[in-house]
Coordinates of C-alpha atoms and ligand atoms in Angstrom, one line a residue:
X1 CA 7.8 65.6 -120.7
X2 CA 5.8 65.7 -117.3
X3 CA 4.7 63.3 -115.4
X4 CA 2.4 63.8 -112.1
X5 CA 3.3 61.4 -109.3
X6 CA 1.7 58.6 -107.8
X7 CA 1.3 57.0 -104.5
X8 CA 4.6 54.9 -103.7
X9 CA 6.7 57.1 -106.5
X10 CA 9.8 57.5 -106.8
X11 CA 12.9 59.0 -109.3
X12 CA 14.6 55.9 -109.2
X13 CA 11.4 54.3 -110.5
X14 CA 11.0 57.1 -112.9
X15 CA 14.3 55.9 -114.1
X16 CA 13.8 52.6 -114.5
X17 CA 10.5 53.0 -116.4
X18 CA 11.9 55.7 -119.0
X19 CA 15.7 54.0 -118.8
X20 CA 17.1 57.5 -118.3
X21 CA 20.3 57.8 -116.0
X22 CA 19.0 58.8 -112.1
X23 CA 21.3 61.8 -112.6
X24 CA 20.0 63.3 -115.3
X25 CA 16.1 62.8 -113.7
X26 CA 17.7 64.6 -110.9
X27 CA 19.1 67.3 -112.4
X28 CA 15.8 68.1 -114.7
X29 CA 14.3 68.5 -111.5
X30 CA 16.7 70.6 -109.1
X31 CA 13.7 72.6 -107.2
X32 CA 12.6 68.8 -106.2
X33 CA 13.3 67.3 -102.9
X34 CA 14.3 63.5 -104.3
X35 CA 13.6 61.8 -101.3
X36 CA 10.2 63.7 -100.1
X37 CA 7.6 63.3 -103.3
X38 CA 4.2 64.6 -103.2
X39 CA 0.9 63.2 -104.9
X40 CA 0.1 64.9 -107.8
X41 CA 3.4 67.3 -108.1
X42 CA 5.2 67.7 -111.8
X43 CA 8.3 65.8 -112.8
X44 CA 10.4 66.4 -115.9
X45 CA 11.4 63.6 -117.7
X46 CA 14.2 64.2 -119.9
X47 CA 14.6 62.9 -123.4
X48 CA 10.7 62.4 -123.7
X49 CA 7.7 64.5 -125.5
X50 CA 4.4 63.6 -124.9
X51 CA 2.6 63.2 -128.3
X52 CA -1.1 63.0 -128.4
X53 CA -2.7 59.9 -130.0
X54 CA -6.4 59.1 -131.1
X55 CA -7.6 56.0 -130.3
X56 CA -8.7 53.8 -132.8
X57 CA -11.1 50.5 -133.0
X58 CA -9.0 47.6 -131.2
X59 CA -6.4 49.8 -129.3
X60 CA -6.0 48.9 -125.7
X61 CA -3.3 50.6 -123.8
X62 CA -1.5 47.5 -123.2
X63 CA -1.2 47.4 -127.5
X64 CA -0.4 51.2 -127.1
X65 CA 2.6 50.9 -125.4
X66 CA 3.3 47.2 -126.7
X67 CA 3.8 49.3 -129.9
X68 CA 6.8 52.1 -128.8
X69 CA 8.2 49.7 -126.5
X70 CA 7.1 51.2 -123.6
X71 CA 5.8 49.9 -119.9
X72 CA 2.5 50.3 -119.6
X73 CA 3.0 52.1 -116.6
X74 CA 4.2 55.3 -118.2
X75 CA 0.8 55.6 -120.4
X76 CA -0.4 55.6 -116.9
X77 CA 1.8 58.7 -115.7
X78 CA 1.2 60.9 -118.8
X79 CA -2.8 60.5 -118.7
X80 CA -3.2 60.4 -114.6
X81 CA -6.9 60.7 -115.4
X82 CA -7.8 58.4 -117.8
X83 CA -9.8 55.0 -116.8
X84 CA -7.1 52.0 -118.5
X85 CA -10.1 49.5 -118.6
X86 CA -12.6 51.8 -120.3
X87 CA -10.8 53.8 -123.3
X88 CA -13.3 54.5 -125.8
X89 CA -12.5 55.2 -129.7
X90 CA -11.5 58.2 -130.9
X91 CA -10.7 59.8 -127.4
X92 CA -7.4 61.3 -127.3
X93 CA -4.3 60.2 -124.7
X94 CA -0.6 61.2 -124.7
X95 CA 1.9 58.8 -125.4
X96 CA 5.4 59.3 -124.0
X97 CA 7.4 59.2 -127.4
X98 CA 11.2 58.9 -126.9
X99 CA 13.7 61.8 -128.8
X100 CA 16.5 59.6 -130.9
X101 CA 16.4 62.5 -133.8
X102 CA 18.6 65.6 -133.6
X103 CA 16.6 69.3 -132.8
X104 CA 19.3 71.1 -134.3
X105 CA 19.2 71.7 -137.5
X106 CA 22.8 73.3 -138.3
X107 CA 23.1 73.6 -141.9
X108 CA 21.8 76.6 -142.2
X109 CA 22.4 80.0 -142.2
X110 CA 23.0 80.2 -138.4
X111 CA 22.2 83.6 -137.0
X112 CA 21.4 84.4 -133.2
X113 CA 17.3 83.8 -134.0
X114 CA 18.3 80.4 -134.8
X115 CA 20.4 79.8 -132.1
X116 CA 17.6 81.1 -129.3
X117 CA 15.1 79.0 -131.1
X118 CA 17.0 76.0 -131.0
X119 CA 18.9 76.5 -127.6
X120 CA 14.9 76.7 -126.1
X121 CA 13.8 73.6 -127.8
X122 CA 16.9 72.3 -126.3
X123 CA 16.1 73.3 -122.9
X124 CA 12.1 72.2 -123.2
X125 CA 13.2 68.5 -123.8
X126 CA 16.4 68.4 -122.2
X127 CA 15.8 70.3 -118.5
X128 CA 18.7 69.3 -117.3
X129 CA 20.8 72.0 -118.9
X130 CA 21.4 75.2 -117.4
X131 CA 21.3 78.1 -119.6
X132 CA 22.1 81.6 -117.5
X133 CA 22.8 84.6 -120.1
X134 CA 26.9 85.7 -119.3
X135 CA 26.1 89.2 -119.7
X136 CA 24.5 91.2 -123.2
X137 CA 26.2 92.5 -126.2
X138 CA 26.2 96.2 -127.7
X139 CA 22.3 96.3 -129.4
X140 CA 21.4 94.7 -125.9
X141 CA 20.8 90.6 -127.1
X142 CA 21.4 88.0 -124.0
X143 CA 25.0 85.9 -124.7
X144 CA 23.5 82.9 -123.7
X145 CA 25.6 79.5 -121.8
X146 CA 24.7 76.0 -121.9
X147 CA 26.2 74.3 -118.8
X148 CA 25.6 70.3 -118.9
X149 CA 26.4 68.2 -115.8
X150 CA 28.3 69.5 -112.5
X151 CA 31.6 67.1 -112.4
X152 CA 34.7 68.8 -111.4
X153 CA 36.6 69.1 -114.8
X154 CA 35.1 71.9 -115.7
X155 CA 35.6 72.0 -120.1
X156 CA 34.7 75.2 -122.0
X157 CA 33.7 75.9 -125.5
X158 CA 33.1 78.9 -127.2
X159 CA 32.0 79.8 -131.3
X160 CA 31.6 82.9 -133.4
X161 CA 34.1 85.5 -131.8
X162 CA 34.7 86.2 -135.4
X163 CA 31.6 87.4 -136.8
X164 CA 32.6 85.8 -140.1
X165 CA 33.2 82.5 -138.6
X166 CA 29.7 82.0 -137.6
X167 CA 29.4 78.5 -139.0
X168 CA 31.7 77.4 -135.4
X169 CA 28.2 78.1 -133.9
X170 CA 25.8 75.0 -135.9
X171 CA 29.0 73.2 -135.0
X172 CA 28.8 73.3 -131.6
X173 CA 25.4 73.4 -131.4
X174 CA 25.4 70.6 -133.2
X175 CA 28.1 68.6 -131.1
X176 CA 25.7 69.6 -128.3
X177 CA 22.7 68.0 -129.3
X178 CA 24.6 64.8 -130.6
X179 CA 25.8 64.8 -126.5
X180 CA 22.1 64.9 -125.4
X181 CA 21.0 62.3 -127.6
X182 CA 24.1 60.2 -126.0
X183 CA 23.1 60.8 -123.0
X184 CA 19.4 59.8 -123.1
X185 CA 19.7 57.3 -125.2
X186 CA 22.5 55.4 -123.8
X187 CA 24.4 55.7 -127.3
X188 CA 28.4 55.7 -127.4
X189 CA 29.5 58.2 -129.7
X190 CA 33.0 56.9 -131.4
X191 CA 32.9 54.5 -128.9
X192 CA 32.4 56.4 -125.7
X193 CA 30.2 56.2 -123.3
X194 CA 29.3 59.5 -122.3
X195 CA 27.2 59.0 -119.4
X196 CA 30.4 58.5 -117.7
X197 CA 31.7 62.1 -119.0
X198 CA 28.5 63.3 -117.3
X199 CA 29.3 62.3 -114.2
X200 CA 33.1 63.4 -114.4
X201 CA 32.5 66.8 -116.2
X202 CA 30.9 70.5 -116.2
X203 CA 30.6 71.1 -120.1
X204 CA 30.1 75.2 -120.5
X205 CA 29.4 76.4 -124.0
X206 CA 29.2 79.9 -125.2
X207 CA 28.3 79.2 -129.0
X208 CA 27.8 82.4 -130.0
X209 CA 30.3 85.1 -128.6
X210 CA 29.7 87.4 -130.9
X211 CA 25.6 87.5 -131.9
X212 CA 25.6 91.3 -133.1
X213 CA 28.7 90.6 -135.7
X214 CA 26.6 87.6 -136.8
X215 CA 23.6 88.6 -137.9
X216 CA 25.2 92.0 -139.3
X217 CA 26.9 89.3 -141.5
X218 CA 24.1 87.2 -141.9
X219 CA 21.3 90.0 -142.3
X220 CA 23.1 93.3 -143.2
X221 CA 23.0 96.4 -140.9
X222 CA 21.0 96.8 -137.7
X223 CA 17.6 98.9 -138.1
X224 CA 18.7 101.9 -135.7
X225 CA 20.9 104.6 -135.2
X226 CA 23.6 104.6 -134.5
X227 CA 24.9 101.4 -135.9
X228 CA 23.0 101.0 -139.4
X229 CA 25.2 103.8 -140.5
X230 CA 28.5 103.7 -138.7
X231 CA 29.1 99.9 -139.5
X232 CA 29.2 100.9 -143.1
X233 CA 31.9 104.0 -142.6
X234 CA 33.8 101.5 -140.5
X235 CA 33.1 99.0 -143.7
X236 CA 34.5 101.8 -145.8
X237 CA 31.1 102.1 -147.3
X238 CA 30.7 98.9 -148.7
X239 CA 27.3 96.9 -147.8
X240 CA 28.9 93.8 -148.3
X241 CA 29.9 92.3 -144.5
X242 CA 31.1 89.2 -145.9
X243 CA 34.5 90.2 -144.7
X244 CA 33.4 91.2 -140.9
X245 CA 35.1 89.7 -137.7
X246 CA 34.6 92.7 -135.2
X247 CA 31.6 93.4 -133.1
X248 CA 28.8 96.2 -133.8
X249 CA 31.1 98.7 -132.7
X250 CA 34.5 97.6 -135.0
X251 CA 36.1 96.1 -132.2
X252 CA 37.7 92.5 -133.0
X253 CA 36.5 90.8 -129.6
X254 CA 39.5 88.6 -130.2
X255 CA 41.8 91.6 -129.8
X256 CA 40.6 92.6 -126.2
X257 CA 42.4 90.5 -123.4
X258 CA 45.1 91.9 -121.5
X259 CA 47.6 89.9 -122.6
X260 CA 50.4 91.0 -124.0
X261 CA 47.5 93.8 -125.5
X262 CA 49.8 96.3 -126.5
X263 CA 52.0 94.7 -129.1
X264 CA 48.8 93.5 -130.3
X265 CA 47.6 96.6 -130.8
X266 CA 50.7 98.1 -132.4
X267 CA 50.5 95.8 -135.3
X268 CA 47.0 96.6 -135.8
X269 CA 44.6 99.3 -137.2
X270 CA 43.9 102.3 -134.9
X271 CA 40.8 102.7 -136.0
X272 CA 37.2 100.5 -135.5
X273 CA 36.9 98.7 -138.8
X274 CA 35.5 94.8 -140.0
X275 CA 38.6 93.2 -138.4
X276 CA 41.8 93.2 -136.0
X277 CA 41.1 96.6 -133.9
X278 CA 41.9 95.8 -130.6
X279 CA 39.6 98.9 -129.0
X280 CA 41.0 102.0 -126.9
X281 CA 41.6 99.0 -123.8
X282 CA 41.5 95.6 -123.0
X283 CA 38.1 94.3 -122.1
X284 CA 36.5 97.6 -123.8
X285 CA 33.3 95.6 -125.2
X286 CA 30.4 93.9 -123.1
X287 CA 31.1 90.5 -125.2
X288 CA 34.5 90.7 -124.1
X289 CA 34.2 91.5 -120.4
X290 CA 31.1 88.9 -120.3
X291 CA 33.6 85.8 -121.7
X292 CA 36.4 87.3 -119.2
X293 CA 33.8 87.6 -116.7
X294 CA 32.3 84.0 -116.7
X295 CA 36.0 83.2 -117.0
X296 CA 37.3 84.2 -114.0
X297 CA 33.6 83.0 -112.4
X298 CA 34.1 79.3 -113.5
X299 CA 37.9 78.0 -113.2
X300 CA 37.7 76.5 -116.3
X301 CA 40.4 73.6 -116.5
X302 CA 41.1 73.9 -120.3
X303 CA 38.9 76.5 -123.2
X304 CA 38.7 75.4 -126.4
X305 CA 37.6 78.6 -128.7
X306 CA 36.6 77.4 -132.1
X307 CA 37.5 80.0 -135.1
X308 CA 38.0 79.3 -138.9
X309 CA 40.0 78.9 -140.9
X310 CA 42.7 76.7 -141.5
X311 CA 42.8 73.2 -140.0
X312 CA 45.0 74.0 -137.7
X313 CA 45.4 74.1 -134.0
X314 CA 47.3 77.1 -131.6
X315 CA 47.9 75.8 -128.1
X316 CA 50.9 77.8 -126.5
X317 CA 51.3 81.3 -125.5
X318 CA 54.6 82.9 -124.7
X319 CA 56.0 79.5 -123.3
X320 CA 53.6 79.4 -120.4
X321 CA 51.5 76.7 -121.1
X322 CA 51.2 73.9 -119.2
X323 CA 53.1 70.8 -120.3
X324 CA 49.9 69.1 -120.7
X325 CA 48.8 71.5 -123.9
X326 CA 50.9 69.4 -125.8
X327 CA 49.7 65.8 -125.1
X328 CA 46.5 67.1 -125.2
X329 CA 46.5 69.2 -128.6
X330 CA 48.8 65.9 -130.1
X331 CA 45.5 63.8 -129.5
X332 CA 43.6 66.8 -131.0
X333 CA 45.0 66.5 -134.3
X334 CA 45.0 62.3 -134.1
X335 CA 41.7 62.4 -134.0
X336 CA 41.1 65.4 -136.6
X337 CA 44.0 65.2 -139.1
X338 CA 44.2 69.3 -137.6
X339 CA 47.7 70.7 -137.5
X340 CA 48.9 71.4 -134.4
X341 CA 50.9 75.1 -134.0
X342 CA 52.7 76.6 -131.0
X343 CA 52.5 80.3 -131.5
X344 CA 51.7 82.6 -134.0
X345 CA 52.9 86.4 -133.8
X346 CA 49.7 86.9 -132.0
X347 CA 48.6 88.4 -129.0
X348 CA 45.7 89.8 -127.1
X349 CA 43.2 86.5 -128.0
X350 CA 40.9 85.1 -125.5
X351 CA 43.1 81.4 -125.5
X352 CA 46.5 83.8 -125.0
X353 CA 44.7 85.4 -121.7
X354 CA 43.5 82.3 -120.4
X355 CA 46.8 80.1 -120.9
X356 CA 49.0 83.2 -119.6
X357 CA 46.5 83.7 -116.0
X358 CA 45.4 80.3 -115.4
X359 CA 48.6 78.0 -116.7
X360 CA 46.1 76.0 -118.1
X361 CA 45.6 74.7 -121.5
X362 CA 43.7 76.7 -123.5
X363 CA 43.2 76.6 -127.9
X364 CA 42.2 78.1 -130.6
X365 CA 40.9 75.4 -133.1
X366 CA 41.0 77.0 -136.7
X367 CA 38.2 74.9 -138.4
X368 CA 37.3 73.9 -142.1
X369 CA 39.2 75.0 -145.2
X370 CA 38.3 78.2 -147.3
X371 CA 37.4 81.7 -147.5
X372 CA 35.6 82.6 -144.6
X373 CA 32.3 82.8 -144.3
X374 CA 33.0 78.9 -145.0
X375 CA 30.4 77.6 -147.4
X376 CA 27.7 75.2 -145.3
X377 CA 28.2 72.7 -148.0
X378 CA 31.5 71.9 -145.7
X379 CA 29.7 71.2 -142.4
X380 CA 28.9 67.7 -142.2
X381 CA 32.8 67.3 -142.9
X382 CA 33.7 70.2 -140.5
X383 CA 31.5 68.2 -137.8
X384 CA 33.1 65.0 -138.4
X385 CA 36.5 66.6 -137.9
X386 CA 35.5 68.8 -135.0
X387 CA 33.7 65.8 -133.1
X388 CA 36.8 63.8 -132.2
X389 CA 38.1 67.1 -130.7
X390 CA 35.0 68.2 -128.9
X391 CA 35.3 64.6 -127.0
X392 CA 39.0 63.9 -126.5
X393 CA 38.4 67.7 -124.4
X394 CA 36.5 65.4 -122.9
X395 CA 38.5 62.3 -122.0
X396 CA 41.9 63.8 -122.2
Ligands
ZN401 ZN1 38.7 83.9 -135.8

């Protein structure tokens, strides 16, 4: 919501009038100079819409914002040019009205129009996220990144590296809104304050690794040449996608980190197909060298990469993980009822590079129970699993 400033304004009042943390007013408004207001120049107030309201016989402002709980003064700030005194019936004002519901509807069919829908309604009431694209995938879509906050543990998450495993992406998106609402609203979740985490952390999430994989799942194949025909050779002719993993090109984006690669690539198919082809190289495909890329950019201090299925969680990689992974992946599953699992006979995956060049903890969190794609009628218990994990990679 915007608000035009007055004589004697200032953010801090802002925040006191809307209750919204002086941080997050802040950073909704990063080209503003905090201390050096103007008359009459926009503020973004985060957390707020402005709705419009007709007035009806007997309304006065005062009743107006009596009403939603609101200071008078901020039915002043959304309608700089209305006369308080003199309001006349049926004339039509704005009236701040606080979000407390969630924008993100995630069960549902999740594919990357979805997401881009949702991640801008996001971004329209929530400036205060940061959303730069990490690079674009084969058929040319943006990989988009929500950063929240700028503390110095700097926590990643990442969904739908498996094409097939799209429902990790509602999930997080999910988890994501859930922390907004926190936020704004000054509500614990599970007990925990999160303004506090805001403060303390840089939250990075790439939900959707893997957009072309998804929607060829979700939708069938792309319109154009090449790829409307070559997905189904690679699919051995079959229309049904149900089974996919890899990208647009039959490259399992999971397969492609130089990390132990080779052996990886040994016990795998030569040849691009719905699943486990690790591509002629490491960090072959633009999805892969975009996550490597923001990688390396951001000095991550743990990644969490959220796959199904399974209920259970990998956290080591050829013994050269820090001690840590294990207290933190033993709080994982108290909080989750998730297995915890050293190694698999797996290489090559994005958590495997990350623990074996940073020597920091990195997972994979096998979500849900099933055949993948995971039916949506398991989200809601999915999310309350998955919550306790996405905030102890918080607080741990
Ligand atoms: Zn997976």
């Amino acid at each position: 919501m915007d608000i035009i400033v007055r004589q004697g304004d200032s953010l801090w009042h802002y925040s006191q009038l809307f209750k919204i943390d002086m941080q997050l007013i802040n950073d909704s408004n990063r080209a503003v100079q905090p201390n050096a207001l103007s008359i009459g120049q926009k503020i973004r107030i985060p957390g707020f819409v402005a709705q419009e309201y007709q007035i009806r016989q007997g309304d006065t402002l005062w009743k107006i914002a009596q009403n939603r709980n609101l200071p008078l003064e901020t039915l002043q700030l959304v309608n700089p040019n209305i006369n308080p005194t003199n309001i006349k019936v049926g004339q039509t004002i704005k009236v701040p009205l606080r979000i407390t519901w969630r924008l993100v509807n995630g069960g549902q069919r999740y594919d990357y129009q979805t997401l881009i829908t949702d991640i801008s309604r996001l971004e329209s009431v929530y400036p205060f996220l940061q959303i730069p694209s990490i690079g674009k995938t084969v058929l040319g879509k943006n990989i988009p990144e929500m950063v929240i906050g700028t503390g110095g543990k700097r926590v990643h998450y990442n969904g739908s590296f498996h094409a097939n495993e799209w429902i990790t992406t509602p999930i997080i998106m999910t988890f994501i809104n859930d922390y907004l609402l926190s936020l704004t609203n000054h509500n614990a979740i599970r007990g925990l304050s999160t303004s506090r985490f805001y403060q303390q952390s840089t939250l990075s999430f790439v939900p959707m690794v893997n957009p072309d994989g998804v929607d060829l799942v979700l939708h069938g194949p792309p319109s154009s040449a090449p790829w409307n025909t070559k997905v189904i050779d690679y699919n051995k002719g079959s229309t049904d996608f149900s089974g996919w993993k890899a990208n647009i090109r039959g490259v399992d984006l999971n397969d492609q980190f130089p990390a132990r690669w080779e052996l990886e690539k040994a016990r795998n198919p030569d040849q691009p197909g719905p699943r486990d082809y690790g591509g002629e190289k490491p960090l072959s495909e633009p999805e892969a060298i975009a996550m490597a890329d923001l990688t390396k950019r951001r000095d991550f201090s743990r990644v969490l990469a959220f796959h199904t299925q399974g209920e259970v969680m990998y956290w080591g990689f050829e013994n050269q993980e820090p001690p840590e992974s294990e207290t933190i992946v033993t709080e994982f599953s108290r909080v989750s009822g998730y297995e915890p699992v050293k190694t698999i006979e797996s290489y090559a995956g994005y958590k495997d590079w990350f623990i074996q060049d940073w020597r920091r903890p990195g997972f994979t969190i096998e979500i849900g129970k099933g055949i993948n794609p995971l039916p949506l009628s398991q989200f809601d218990e999915i999310y309350q699993k998955t919550l306790g994990i996405f905030l102890a990679g918080l607080y741990m």
